mmCIF file of C-alpha atoms and ligand atoms in Angstrom:
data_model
loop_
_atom_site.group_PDB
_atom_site.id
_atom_site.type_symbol
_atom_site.label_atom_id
_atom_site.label_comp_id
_atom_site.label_asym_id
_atom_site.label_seq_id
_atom_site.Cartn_x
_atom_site.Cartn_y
_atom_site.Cartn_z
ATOM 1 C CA UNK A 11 92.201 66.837 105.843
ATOM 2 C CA UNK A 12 92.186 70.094 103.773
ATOM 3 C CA UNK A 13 95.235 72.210 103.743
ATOM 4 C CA UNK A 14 94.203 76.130 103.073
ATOM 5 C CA UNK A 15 96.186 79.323 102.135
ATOM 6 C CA UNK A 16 94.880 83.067 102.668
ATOM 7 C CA UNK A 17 96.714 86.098 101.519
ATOM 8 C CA UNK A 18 94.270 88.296 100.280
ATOM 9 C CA UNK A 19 95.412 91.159 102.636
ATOM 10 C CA UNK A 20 97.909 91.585 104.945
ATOM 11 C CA UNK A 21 97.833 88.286 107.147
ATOM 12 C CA UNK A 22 99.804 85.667 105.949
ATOM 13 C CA UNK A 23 98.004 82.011 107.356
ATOM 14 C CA UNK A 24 97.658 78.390 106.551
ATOM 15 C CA UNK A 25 95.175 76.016 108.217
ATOM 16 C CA UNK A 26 94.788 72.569 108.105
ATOM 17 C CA UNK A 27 90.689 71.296 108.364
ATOM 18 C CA UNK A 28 89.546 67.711 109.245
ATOM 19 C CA UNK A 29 86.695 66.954 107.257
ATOM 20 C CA UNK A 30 85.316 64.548 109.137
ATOM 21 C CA UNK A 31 84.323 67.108 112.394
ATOM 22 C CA UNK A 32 85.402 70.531 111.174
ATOM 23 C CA UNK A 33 88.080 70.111 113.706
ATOM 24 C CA UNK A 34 90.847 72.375 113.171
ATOM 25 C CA UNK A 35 94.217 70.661 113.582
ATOM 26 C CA UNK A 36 96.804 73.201 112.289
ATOM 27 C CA UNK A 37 96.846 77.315 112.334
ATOM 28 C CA UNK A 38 98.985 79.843 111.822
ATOM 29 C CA UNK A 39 99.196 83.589 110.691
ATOM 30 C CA UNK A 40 101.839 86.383 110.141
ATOM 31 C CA UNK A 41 100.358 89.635 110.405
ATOM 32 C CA UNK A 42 102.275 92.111 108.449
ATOM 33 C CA UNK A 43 99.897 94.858 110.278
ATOM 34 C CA UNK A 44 103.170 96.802 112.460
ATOM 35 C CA UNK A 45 104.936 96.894 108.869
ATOM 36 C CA UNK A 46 102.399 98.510 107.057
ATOM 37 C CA UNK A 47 101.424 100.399 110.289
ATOM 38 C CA UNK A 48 104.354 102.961 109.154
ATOM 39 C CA UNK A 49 102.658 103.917 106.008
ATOM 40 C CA UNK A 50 99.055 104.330 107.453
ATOM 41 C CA UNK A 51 97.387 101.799 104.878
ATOM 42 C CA UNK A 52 98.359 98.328 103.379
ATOM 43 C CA UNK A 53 101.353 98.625 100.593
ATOM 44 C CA UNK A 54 100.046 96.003 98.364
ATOM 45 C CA UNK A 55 104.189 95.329 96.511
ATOM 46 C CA UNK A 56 105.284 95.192 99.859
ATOM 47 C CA UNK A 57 102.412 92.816 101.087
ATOM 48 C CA UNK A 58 102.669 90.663 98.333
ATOM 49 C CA UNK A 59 106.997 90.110 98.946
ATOM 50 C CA UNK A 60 105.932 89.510 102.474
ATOM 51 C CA UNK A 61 103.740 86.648 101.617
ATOM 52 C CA UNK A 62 106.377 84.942 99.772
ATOM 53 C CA UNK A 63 108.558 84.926 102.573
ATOM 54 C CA UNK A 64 105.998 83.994 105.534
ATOM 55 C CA UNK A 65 103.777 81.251 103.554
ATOM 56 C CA UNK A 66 106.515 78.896 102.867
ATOM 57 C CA UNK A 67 108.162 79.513 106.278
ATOM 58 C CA UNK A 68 104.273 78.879 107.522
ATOM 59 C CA UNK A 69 104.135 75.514 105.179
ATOM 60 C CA UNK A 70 107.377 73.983 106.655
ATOM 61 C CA UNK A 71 105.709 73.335 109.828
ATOM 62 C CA UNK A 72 102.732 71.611 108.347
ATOM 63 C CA UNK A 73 104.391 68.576 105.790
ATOM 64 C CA UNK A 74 103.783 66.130 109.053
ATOM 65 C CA UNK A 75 100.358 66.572 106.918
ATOM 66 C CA UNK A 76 100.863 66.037 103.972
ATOM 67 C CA UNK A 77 99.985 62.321 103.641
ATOM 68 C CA UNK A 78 96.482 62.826 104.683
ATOM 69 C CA UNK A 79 95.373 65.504 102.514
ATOM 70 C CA UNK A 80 92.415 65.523 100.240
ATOM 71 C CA UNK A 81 92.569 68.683 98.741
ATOM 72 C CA UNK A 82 94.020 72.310 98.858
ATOM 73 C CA UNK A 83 91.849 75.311 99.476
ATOM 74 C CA UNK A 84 92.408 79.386 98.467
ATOM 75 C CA UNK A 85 91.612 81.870 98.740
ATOM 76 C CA UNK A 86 91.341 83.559 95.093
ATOM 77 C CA UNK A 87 88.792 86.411 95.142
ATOM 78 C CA UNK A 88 88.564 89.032 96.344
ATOM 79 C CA UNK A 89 91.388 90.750 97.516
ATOM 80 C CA UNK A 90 94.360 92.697 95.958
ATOM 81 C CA UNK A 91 95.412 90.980 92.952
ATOM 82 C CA UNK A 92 99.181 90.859 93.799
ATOM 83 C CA UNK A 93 99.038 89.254 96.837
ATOM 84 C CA UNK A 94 96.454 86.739 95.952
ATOM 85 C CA UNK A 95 98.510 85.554 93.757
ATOM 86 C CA UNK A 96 101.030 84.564 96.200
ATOM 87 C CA UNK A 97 98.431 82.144 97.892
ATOM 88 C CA UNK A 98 97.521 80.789 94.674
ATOM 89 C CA UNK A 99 100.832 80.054 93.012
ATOM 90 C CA UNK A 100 101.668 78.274 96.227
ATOM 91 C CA UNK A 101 97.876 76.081 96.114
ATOM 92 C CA UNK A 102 98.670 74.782 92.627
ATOM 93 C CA UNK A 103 102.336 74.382 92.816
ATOM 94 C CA UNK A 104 101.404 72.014 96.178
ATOM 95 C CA UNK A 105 97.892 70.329 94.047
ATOM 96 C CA UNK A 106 100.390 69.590 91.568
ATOM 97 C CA UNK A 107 103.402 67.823 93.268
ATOM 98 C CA UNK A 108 100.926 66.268 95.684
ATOM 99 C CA UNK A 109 98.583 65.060 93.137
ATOM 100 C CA UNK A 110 95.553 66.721 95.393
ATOM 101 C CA UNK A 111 92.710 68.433 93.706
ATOM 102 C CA UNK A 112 92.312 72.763 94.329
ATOM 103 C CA UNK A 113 89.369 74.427 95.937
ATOM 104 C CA UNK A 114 88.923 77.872 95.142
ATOM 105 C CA UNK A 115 87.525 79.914 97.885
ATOM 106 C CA UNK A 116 85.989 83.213 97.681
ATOM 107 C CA UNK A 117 86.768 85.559 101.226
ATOM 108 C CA UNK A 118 83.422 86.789 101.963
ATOM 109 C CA UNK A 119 81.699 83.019 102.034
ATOM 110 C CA UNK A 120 84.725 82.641 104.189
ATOM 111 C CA UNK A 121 84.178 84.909 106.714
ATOM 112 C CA UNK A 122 80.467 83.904 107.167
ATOM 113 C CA UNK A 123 82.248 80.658 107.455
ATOM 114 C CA UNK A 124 84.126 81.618 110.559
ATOM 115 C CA UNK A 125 81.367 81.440 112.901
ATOM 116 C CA UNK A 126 81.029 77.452 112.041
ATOM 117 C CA UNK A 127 84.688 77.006 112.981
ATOM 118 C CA UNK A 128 85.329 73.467 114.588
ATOM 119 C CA UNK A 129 81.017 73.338 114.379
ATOM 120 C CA UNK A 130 78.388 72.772 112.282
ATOM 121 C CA UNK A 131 77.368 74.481 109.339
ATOM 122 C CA UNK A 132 73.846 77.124 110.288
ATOM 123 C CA UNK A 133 72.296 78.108 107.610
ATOM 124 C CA UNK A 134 70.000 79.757 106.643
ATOM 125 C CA UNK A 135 71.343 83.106 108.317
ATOM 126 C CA UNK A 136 71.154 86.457 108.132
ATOM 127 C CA UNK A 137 74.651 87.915 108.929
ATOM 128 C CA UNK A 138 76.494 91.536 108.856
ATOM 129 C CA UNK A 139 79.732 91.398 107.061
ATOM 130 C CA UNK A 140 81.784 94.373 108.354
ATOM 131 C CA UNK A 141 85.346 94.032 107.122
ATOM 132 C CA UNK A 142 88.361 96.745 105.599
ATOM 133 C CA UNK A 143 86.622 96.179 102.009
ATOM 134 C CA UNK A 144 83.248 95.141 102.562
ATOM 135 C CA UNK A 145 80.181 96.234 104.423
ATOM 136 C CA UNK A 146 77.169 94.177 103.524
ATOM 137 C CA UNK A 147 73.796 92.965 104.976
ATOM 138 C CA UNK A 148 73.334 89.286 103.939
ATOM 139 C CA UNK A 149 70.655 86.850 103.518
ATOM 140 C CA UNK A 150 72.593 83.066 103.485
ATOM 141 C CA UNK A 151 70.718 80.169 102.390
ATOM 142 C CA UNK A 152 72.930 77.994 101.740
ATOM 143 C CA UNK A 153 76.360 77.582 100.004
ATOM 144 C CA UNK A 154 75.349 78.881 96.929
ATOM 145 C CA UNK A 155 72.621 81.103 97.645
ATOM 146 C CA UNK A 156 73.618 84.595 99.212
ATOM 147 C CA UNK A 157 71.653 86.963 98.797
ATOM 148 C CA UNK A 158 72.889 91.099 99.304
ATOM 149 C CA UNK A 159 70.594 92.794 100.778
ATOM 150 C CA UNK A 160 72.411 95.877 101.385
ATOM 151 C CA UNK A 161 75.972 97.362 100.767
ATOM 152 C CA UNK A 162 78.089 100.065 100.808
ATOM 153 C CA UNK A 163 78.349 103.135 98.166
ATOM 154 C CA UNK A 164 81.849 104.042 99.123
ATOM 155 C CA UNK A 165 84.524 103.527 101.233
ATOM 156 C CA UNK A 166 83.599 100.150 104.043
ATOM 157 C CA UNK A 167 82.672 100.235 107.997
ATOM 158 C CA UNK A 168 86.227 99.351 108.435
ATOM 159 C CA UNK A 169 87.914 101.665 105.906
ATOM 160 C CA UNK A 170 86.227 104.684 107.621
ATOM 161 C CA UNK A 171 88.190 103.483 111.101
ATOM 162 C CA UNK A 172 91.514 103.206 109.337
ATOM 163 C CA UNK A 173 91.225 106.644 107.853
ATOM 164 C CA UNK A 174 89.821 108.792 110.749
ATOM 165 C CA UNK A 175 92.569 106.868 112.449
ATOM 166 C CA UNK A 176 95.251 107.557 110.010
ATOM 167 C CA UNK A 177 93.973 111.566 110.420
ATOM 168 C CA UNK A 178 94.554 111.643 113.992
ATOM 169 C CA UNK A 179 97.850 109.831 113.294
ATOM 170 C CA UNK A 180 96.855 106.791 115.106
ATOM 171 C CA UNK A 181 98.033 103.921 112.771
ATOM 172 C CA UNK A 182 96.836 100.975 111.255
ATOM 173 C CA UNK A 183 94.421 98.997 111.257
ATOM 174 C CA UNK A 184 92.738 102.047 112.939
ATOM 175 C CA UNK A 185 89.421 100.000 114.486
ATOM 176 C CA UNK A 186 91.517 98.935 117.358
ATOM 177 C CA UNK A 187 93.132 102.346 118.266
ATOM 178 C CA UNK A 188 89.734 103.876 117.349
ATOM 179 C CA UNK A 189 87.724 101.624 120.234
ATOM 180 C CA UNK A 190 90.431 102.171 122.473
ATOM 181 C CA UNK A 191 90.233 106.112 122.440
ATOM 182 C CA UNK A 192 86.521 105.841 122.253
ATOM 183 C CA UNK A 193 86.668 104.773 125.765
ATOM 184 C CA UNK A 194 88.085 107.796 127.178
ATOM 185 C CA UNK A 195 85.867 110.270 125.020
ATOM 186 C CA UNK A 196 82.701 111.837 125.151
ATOM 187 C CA UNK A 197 80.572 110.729 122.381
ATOM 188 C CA UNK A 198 77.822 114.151 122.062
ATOM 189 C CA UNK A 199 81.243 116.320 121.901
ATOM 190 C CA UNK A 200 80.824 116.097 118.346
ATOM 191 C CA UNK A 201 77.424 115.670 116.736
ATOM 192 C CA UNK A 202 78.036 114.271 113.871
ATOM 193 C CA UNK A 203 75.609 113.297 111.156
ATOM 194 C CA UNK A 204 74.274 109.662 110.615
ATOM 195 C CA UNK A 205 74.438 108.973 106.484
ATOM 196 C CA UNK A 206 71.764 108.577 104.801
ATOM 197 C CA UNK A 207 69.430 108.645 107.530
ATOM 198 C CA UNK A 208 66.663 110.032 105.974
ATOM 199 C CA UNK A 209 66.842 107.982 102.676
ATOM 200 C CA UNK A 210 64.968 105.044 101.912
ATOM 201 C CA UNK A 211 68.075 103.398 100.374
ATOM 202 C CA UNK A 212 68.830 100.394 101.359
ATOM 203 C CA UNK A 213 72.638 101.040 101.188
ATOM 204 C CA UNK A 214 75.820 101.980 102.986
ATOM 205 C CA UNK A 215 77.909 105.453 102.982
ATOM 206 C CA UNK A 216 81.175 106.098 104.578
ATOM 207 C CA UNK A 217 82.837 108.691 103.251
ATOM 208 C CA UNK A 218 80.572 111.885 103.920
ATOM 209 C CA UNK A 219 81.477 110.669 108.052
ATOM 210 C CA UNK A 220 85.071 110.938 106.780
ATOM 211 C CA UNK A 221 84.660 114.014 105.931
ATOM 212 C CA UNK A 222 82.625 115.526 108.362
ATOM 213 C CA UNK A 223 85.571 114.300 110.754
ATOM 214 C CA UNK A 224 87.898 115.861 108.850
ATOM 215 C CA UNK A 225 86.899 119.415 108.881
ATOM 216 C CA UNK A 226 85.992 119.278 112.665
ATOM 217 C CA UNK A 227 89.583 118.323 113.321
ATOM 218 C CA UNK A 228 90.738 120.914 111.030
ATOM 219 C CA UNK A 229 88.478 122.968 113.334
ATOM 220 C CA UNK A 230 90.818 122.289 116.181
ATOM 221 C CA UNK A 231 93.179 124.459 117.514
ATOM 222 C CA UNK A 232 95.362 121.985 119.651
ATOM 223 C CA UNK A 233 94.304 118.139 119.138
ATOM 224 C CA UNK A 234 94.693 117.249 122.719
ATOM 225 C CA UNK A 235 94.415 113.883 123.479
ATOM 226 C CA UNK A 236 90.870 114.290 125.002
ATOM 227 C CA UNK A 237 89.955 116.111 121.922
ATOM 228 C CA UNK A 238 91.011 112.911 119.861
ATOM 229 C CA UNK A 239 89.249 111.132 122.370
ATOM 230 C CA UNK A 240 85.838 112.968 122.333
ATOM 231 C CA UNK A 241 86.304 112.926 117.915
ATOM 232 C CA UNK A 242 86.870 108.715 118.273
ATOM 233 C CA UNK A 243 83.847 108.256 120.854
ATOM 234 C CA UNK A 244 81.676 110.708 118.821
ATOM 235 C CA UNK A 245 82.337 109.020 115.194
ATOM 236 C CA UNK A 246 82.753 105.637 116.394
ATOM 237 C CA UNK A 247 78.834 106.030 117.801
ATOM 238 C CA UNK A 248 77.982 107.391 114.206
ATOM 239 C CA UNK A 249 79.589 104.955 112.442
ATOM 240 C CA UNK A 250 77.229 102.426 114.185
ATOM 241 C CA UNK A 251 74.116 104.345 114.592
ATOM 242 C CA UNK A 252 74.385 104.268 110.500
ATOM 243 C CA UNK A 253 74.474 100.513 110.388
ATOM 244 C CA UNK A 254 72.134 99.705 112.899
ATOM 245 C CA UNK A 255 69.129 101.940 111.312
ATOM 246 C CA UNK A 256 69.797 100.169 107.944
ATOM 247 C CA UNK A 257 69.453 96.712 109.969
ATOM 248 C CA UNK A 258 66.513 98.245 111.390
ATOM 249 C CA UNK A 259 64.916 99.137 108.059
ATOM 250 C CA UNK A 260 66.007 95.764 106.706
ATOM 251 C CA UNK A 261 64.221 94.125 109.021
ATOM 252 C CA UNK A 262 61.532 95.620 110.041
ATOM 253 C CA UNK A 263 58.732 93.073 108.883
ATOM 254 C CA UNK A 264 60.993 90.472 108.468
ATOM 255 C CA UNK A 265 61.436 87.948 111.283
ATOM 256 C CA UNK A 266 65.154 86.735 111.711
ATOM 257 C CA UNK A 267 66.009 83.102 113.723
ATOM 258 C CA UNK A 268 69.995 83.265 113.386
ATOM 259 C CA UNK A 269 72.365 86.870 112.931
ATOM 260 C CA UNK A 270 76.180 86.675 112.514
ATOM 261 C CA UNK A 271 77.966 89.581 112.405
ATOM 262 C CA UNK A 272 81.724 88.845 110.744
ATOM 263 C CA UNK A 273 84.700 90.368 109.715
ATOM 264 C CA UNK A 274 87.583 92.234 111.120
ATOM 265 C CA UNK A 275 85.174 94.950 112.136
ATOM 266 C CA UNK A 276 82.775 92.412 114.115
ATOM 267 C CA UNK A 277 85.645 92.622 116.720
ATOM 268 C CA UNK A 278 84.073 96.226 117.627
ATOM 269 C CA UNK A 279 82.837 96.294 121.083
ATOM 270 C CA UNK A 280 80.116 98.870 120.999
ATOM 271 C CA UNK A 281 78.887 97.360 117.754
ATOM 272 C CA UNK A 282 78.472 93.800 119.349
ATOM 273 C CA UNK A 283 76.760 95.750 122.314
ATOM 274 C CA UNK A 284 73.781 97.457 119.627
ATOM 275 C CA UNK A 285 73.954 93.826 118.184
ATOM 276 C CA UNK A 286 72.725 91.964 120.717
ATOM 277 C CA UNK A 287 69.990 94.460 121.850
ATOM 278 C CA UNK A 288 68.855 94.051 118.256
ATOM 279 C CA UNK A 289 68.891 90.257 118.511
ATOM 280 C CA UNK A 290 67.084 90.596 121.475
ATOM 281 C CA UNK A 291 64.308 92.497 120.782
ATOM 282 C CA UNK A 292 64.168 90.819 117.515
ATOM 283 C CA UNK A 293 64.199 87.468 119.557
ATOM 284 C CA UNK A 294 67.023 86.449 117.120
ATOM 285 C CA UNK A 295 69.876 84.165 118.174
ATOM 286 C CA UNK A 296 73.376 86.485 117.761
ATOM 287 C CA UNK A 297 76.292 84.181 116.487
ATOM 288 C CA UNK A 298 80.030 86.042 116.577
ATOM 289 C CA UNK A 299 83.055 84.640 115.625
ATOM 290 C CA UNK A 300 86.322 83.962 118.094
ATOM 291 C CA UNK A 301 87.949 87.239 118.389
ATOM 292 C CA UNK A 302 90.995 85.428 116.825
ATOM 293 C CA UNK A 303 89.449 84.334 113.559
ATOM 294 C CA UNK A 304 87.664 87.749 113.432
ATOM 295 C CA UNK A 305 90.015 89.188 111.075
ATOM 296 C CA UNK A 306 91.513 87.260 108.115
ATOM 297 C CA UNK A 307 92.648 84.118 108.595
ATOM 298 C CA UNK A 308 93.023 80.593 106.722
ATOM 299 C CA UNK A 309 91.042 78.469 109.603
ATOM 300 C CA UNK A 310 87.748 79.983 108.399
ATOM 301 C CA UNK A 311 88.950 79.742 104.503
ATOM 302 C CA UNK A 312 89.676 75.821 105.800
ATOM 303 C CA UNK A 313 86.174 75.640 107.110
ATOM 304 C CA UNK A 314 84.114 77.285 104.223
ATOM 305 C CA UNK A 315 86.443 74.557 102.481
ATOM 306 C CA UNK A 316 85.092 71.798 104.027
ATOM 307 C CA UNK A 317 81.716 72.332 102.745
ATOM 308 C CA UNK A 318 83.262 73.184 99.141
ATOM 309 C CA UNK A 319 84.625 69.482 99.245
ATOM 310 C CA UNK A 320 81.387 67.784 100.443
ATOM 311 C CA UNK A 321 79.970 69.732 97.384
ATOM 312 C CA UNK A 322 82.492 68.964 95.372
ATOM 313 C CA UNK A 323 83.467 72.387 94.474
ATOM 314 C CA UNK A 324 86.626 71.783 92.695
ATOM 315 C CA UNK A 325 87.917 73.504 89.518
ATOM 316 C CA UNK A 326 90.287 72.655 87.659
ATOM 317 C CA UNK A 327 93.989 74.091 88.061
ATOM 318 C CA UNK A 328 94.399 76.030 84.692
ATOM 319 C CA UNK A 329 91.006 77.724 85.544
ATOM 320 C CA UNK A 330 91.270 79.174 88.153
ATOM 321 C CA UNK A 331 91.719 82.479 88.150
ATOM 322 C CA UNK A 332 92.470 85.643 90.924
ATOM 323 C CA UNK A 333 89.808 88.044 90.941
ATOM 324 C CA UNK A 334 90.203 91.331 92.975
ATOM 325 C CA UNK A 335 86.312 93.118 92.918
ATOM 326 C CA UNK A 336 83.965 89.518 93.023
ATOM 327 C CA UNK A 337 81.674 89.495 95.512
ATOM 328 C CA UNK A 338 79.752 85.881 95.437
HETATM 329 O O1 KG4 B 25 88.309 91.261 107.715
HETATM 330 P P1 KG4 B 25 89.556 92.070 107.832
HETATM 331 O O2 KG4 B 25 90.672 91.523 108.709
HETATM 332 O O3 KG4 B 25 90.176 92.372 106.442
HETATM 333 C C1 KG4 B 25 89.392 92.540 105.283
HETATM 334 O O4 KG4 B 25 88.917 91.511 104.732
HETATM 335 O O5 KG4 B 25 89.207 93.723 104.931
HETATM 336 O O6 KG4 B 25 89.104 93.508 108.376
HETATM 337 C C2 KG4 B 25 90.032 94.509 108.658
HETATM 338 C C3 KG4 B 25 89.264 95.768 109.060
HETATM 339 C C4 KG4 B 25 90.159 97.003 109.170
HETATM 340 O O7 KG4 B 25 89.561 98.051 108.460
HETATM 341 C C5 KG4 B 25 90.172 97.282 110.670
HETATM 342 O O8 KG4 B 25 90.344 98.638 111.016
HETATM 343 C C6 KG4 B 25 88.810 96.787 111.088
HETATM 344 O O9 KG4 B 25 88.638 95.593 110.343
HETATM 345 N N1 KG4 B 25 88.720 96.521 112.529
HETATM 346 C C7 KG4 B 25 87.887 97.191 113.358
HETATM 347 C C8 KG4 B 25 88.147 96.705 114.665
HETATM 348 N N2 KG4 B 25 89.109 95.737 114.583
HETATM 349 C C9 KG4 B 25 89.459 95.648 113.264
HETATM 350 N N3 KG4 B 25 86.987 98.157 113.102
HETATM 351 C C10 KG4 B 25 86.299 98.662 114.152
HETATM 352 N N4 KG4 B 25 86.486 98.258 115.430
HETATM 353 C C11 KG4 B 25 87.397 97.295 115.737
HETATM 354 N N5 KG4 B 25 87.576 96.907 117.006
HETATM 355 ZN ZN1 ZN B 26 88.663 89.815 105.276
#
C-alpha cells in the first residue's frame, strides 16, 4: 500500500492506495474552506498552522497501516509554498522512521489522476483541467508526456468564481454559491462579453469577465437578490461559453476518443452539461471524476502514486524540493 499526504491548498487529506487494484482503503480530508470563508480567499499562514494540526490528527487513524506500506507519496508542487511544506515535512519525517522510500507528486498529474480512482489507468486522453489555480487544455499520453495545449493568461476558471463571488459578498470557494444563484437568474440580463472570442489565441483570460462584472454591479442601484441572481446566471454562462469555443478551436480537425474534465471547477453543473454535448457530437467518450474527489484530495494524489511506484518514480529525500509555480 501507498500512504499519501496533500496540502497544497486548503484541504487537509491522507489516503492510503493498494497497489495491487488501485483500491482505495483509507480517506480522509479537513476542509479548512468555512475558516477561510471569513476572509473571502485562502490565508496561506493560517492554512499552513491548520495543516499541522489536522494531518497528524488525520495520520493517527491510519498506523493500523503502517506495516504494509511501500512507499509515501506528496504532494510537492504546485501549490503555496507554506503549506506544502507541511505535507512534506510530515512524508519524510514518516519515509524516514519507517524506512519507506518518498514519491513526489506533482497536483495537476494528480487531478487527471482522479478519474482512474479505484480503476485503471486511460491514457492517452485529452482532459480540461479547471481548478482555483489552473485552467488548461491537455493532451495526456502517458505519465510523462503531457502536453499543454492551451492555458490561461490571468487569473483561472475557478479564481474568476471566487472573486465575482467575493464581490457580491457570497463567500468562499465562490463556484458553489455561484451555481447555486445561477439557478434562480436570468442569464441574457447581462450580456456580457466572451474573452478573446475573436482571437486566434489558443489561450485563456479571466480577468477582463471580472471586470466587466464589476462595473455592472457598480451599475446597480440596489443589489437585490434577483439582481445577484441574473449577474451569477449571466457570468457563469460567459465563463463557459469562453472555454467551450477554445475546446472548439482546439479541436476542430482533431478527432478525440477519451475527454476528462478535472478539478474543483469540473464539479460545475452547466459546464458538465456543454461537456457532454461536445463529447457527443465529437463522438468522444466524457470521463468526470466523483464529485467527492473533484476538489483536492489525497485519494487521487494516492492514485497518480500508484503509477509513480510501478515506474519507479522515487527521489531521493534530501532532493526533493517544494515548488509553488511548476506545472509538469
Ligand atoms: O481543484 P481545487 O479544489 O483547488 C485547486 O487546486 O485550485 O479547485 C478549487 C476551485 C475554486 O476556485 C472553486 O471556486 C472552484 O474550484 N469550484 C467551482 C465549483 N466548485 C468548486 N467552480 C465553478 N463551479 C463549481 N460548482
Ligand atoms: Zn487542486
Amino acid at each position: 500500500m501507498i500512504l499519501s499526504i496533500e496540502s497544497s491548498c486548503d484541504d487537509s487529506s491522507i489516503a492510503i492506495t493498494r497497489i495491487k487494484d488501485n483500491k482505495l482503503i483509507f480517506h480522509k480530508k479537513i476542509s479548512q474552506e468555512l475558516i477561510h470563508s471569513k476572509y473571502g480567499g485562502v490565508v496561506p499562514e493560517l492554512a499552513a498552522r491548520l495543516h499541522a494540526v489536522a494531518l497528524p490528527n488525520i495520520l493517527e487513524e491510519t498506523k493500523k497501516y503502517f506495516d504494509d506500506l511501500k512507499a509515501i507519496a506528496v504532494t510537492n508542487e504546485p501549490g503555496l509554498s507554506v503549506t506544502l511544506v507541511e505535507g512534506v515535512v510530515m512524508a519524510k519525517a514518516l519515509a524516514v522512521s519507517l524506512g519507506l522510500p518518498i514519491l513526489p507528486i506533482n497536483h495537476l498529474k494528480g487531478h487527471i489522476y482522479s478519474l482512474f480512482i479505484e480503476d485503471e489507468t486511460r491514457f492517452p486522453m485529452d482532459v480540461l483541467l479547471v481548478s482555483g489555480g489552473h485552467t488548461q487544455i491537455l493532451h495526456v499520453e502517458d505519465y510523462d508526456n503531457i502536453k499543454i495545449i492551451a492555458t490561461t493568461l490571468d487569473d483561472s476558471f475557478g479564481e474568476s468564481f471566487d472573486k465575482v463571488s467575493k464581490m457580491l459578498g457570497g463567500g468562499y470557494p465562490g463556484g458553489p454559491v455561484i451555481q447555486e444563484y445561477s439557478q434562480k437568474g436570468d442569464v441574457n440580463r447581462f450580456l456580457y462579453t466572451v474573452p478573446l472570442s475573436n482571437s486566434p489565441k489558443m489561450a485563456f483570460s479571466y480577468s477582463g469577465l471580472k471586470n466587466q462584472v464589476r462595473l455592472s454591479i457598480e451599475k446597480e442601484e440596489v443589489l437585490s437578490e434577483q439582481v445577484k441572481a441574473d449577474i451569477c446566471a449571466s457570468f457563469q454562462k460567459t465563463a463557459v461559453e469562453h472555454l467551450m469555443q477554445k475546446l472548439k478551436k482546439a479541436y476542430k480537425n482533431r478527432q478525440i476518443k477519451n475527454f476528462g474534465v478535472v478539478g474543483g471547477a469540473s464539479a460545475n453543473l452547466h459546464l458538465r452539461s456543454r461537456l457532454e454535448a461536445f463529447c457527443k457530437e465529437k463522438n468522444a467518450a466524457l470521463h468526470v471524476a466523483k464529485l467527492e474527489y473533484c476538489s483536492d484530495n489525497a485519494a487521487m494524489i494516492g492514485r497518480c502514486a500508484v503509477d509513480a511506484y510501478k515506474l519507479k518514480k522515487f527521489k531521493d529525500i534530501d532532493k526533493i524540493n517544494i515548488s509553488p509555480r511548476s506545472s509538469f
